[in-house]
Coordinates of C-alpha atoms in Angstrom, one line a residue:
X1 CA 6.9 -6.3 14.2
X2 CA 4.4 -3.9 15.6
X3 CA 4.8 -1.4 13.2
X4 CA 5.4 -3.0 10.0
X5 CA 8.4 -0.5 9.1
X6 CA 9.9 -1.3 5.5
X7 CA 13.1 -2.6 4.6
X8 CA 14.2 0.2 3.2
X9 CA 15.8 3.8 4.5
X10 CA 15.6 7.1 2.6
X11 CA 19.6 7.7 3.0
X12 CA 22.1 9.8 1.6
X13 CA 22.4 7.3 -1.6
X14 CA 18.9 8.1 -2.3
X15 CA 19.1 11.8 -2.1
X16 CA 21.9 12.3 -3.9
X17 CA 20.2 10.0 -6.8
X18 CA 17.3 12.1 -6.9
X19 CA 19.5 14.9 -7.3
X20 CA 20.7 13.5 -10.0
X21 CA 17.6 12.6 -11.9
X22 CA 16.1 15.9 -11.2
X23 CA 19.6 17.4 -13.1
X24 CA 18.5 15.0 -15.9
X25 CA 15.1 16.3 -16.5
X26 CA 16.0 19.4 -16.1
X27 CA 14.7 20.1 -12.8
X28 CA 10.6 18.8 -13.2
X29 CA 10.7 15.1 -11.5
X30 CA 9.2 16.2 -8.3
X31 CA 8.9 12.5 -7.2
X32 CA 12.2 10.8 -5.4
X33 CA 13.0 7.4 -7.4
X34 CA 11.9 5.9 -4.0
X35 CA 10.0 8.1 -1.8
X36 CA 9.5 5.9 1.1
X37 CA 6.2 6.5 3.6
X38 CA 6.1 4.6 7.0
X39 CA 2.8 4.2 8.8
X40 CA 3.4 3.0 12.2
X41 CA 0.9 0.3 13.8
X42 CA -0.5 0.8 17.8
X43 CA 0.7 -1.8 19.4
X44 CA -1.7 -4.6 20.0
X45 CA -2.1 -5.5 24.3
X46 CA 0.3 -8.5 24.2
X47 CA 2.8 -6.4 22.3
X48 CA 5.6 -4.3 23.6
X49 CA 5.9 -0.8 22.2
X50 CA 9.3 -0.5 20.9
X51 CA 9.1 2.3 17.9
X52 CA 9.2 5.9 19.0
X53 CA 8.9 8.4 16.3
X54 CA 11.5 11.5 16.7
X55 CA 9.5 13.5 14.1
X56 CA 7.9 13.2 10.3
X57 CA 11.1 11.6 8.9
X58 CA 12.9 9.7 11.6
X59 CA 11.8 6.5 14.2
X60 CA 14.0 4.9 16.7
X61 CA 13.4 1.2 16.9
X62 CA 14.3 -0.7 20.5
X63 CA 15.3 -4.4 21.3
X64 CA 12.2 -5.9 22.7
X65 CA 14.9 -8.6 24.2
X66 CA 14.6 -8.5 28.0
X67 CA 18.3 -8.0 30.0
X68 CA 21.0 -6.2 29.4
X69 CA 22.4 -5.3 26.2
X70 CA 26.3 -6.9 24.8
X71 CA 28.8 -4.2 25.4
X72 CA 29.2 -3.6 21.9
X73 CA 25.6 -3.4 20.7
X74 CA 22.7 -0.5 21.5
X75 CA 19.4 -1.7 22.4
X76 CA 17.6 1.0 19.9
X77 CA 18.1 1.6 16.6
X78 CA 17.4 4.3 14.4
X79 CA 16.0 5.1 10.9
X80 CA 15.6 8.0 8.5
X81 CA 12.6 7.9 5.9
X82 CA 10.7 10.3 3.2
X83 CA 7.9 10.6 6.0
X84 CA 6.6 9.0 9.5
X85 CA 3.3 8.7 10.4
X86 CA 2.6 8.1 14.2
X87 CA 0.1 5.7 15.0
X88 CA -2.3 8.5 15.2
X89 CA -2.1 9.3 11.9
X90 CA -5.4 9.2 10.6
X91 CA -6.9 7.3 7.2
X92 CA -7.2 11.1 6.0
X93 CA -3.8 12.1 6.8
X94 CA -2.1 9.5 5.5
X95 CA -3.8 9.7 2.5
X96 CA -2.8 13.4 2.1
X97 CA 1.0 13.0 2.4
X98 CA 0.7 9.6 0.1
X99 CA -0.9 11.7 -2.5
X100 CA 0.8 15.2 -1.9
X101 CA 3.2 14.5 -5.3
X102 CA 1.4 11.6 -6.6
X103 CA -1.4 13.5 -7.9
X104 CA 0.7 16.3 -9.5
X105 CA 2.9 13.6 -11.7
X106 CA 0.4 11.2 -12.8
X107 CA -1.4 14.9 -14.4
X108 CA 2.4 15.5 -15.8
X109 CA 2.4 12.2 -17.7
X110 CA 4.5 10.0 -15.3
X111 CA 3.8 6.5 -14.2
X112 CA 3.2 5.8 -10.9
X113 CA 3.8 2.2 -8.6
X114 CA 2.8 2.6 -5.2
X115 CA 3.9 -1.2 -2.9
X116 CA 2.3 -2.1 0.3
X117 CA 4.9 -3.5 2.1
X118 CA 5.0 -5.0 5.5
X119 CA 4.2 -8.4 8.0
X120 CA 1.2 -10.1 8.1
X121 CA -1.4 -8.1 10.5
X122 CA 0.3 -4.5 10.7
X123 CA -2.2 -2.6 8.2
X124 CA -1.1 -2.7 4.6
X125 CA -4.8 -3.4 3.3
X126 CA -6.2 -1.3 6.1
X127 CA -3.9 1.8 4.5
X128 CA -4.7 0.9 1.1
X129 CA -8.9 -0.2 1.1
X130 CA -9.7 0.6 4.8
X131 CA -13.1 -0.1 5.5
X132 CA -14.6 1.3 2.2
X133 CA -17.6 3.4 2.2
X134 CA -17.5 3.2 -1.7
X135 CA -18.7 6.8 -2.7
X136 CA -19.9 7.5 0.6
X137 CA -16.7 9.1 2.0
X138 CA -16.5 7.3 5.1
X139 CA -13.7 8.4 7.5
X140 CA -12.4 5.2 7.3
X141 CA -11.8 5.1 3.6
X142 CA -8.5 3.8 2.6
X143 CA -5.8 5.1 -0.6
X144 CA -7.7 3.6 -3.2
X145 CA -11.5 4.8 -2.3
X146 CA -10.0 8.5 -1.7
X147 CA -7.7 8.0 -5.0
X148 CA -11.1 7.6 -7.3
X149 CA -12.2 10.3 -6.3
X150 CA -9.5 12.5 -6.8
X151 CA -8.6 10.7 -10.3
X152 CA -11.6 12.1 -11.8
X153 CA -11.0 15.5 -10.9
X154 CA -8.9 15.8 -14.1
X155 CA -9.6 12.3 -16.1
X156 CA -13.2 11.7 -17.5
X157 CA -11.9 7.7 -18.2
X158 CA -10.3 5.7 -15.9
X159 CA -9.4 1.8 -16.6
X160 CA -9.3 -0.6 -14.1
X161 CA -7.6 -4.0 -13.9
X162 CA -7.2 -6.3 -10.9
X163 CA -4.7 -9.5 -11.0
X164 CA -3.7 -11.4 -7.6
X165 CA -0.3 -13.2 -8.0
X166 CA 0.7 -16.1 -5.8
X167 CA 2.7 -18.3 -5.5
X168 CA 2.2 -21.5 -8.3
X169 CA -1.3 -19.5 -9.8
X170 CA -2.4 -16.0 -11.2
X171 CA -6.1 -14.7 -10.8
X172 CA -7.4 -12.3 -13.2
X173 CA -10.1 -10.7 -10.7
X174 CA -12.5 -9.4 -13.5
X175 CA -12.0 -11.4 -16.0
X176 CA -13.4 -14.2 -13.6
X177 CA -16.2 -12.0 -11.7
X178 CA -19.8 -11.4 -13.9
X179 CA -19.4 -7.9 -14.9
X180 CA -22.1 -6.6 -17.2
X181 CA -21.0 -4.8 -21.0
X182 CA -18.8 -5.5 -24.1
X183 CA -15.8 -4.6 -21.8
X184 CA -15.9 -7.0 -19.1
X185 CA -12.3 -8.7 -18.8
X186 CA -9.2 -7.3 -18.0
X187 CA -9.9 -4.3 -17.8
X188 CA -12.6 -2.4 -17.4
X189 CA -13.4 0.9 -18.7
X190 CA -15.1 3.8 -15.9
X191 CA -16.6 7.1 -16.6
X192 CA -17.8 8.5 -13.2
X193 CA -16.3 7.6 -9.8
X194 CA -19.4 5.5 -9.3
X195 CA -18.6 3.4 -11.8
X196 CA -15.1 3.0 -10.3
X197 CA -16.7 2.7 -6.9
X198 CA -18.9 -0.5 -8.7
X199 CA -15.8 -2.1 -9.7
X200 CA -14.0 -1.7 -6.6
X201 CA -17.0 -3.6 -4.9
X202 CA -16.2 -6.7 -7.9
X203 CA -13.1 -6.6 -6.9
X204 CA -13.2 -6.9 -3.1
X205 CA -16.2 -9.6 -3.1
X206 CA -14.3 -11.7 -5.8
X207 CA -10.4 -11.3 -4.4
X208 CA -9.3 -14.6 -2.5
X209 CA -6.5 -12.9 -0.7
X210 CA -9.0 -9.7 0.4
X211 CA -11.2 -11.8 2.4
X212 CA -14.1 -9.9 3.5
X213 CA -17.5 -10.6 5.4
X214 CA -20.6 -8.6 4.8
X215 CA -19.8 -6.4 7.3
X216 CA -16.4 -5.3 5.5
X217 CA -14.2 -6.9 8.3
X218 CA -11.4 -8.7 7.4
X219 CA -11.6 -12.5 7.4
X220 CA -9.5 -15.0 8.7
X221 CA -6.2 -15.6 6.1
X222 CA -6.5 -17.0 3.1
X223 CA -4.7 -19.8 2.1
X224 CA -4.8 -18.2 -1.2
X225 CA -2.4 -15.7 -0.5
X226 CA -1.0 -13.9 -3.3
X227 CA 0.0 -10.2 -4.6
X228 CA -2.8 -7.8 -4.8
X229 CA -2.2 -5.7 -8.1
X230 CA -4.2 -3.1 -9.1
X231 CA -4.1 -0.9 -12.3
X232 CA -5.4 2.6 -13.1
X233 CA -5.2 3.5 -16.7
X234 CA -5.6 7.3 -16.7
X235 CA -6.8 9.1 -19.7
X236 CA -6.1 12.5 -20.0
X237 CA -4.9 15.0 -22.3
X238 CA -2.1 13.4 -23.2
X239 CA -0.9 9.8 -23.3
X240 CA -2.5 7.6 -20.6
X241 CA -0.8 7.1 -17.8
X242 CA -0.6 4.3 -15.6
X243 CA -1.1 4.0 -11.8
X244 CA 0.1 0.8 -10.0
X245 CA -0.9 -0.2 -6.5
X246 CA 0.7 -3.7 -4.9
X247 CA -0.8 -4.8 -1.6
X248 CA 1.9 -7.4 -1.3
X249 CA 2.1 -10.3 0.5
X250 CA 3.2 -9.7 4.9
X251 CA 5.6 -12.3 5.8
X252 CA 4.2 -15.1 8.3
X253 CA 4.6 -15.0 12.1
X254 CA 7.5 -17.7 12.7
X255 CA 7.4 -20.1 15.6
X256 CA 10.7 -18.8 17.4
X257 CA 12.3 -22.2 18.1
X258 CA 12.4 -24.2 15.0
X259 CA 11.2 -23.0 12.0
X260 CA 13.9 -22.4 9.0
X261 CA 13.6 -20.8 5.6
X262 CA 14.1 -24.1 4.2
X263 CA 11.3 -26.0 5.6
X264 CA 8.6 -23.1 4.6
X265 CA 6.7 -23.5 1.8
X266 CA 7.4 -21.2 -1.1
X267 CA 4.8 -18.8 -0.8
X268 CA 5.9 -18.1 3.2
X269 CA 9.6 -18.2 2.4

């Protein structure tokens, strides 16, 4: 809970898979077929701190249940991933091991999909936006600001999309925003990181699940909430290539006592 650790281990199964990919392409997929990153969350006053991180690829998980533990169950649990970040990890550093392959493939030709996952509250849009300076490189600059930057570094054109998926409606984010040229509308075509920096700001005052203020803070909820899906069409040398980033949806906070999958609503089930 206070660390929003993903569903998902980087296990034997997974290694031995990549080897076997790698075999297949003779040797130049650099990228696992899931190279999971865990950022762990500081624990907020009211919460217990129950996730100790061994080292960059292993955190041990504890029972926040009070008493003693059943004879036949341990109290702590633990998990093996791609990479840990401690809590502090910085905007910067996380950034850097995100992007460490990523980079390197998308300039080899290969798509990318990059997934926020996690509960409601523990930092998924905080890892991926931040705080955005928009050009200004703020320390607090998330993924996505830091990405632009780095995207032109070897791509004169970028296009960017932005959809929001929920759970009975779609939102095409540009297509509904005023953006000025012939190109306004699905996507929308950038030449300079300013211009990507422009259409990051669309898409931020013009999301309804990325509720921000004017100060940049994050709003109260939504009760539009729905997928945040954003494309990079990346034109290089080659064929384009195509960078996704999902800031899914966190699952809800349950009341502990009686609340059941079947009497959520879709969207929180």
């Amino acid at each position: 809970q206070s660390s929003g650790i993903m569903a998902a281990s980087y296990s034997d199964d997974t290694r031995a898979l990549s080897e076997e990919l790698n075999a297949l392409g003779g040797g130049n997929v650099s990228l696992e077929p899931a190279k999971v990153i865990v950022r762990v969350r500081a624990p907020l006053k009211q919460e217990p701190s129950i996730v100790v991180c061994h080292d960059s690829h292993q955190l041990e998980v504890a029972d926040p249940r009070q008493g003693p533990a059943p004879a036949s169950q341990s109290r702590t649990r633990q998990f093996d991933f791609y990479s840990v970040m401690p809590s502090r990890a910085t905007q910067e550093e996380v950034y850097e091991q995100y992007s460490s392959a990523l980079l390197e493939n998308i300039q080899r030709g290969f798509d990318v999909l990059t997934l926020a996952l996690g509960p409601m509250g523990c930092g998924k849009t905080h890892t991926i936006m931040g705080n955005p300076s928009l050009g200004a490189g703020d320390e607090w600059d998330g993924v996505i600001p830091r990405l632009i930057d780095d995207l032109f570094e070897f791509s004169s054109v970028i296009d960017m999309a932005a959809v929001e998926i929920g759970a009975h409606s779609n939102h095409d984010v540009l297509k509904d925003a005023t953006v000025e040229g012939p190109e306004a509308g699905l996507c929308v075509r950038c030449s300079e990181p300013m211009d990507a920096f422009r259409v990051l700001r669309i898409i931020l005052r013009s999301s309804r699940s990325w509720c921000k203020n004017d100060k940049g803070d994050a709003e109260e909820p939504s009760p539009n909430r729905a997928h945040t899906v954003l494309r990079f069409i990346v034109h290089g040398q080659g064929a384009p290539v195509n960078l996704w980033v999902v800031d899914t949806v966190g699952s809800m906070p349950l009341v502990p006592s009686r609340a059941s999958a079947s009497s959520l609503p879709d969207e929180e089930r």
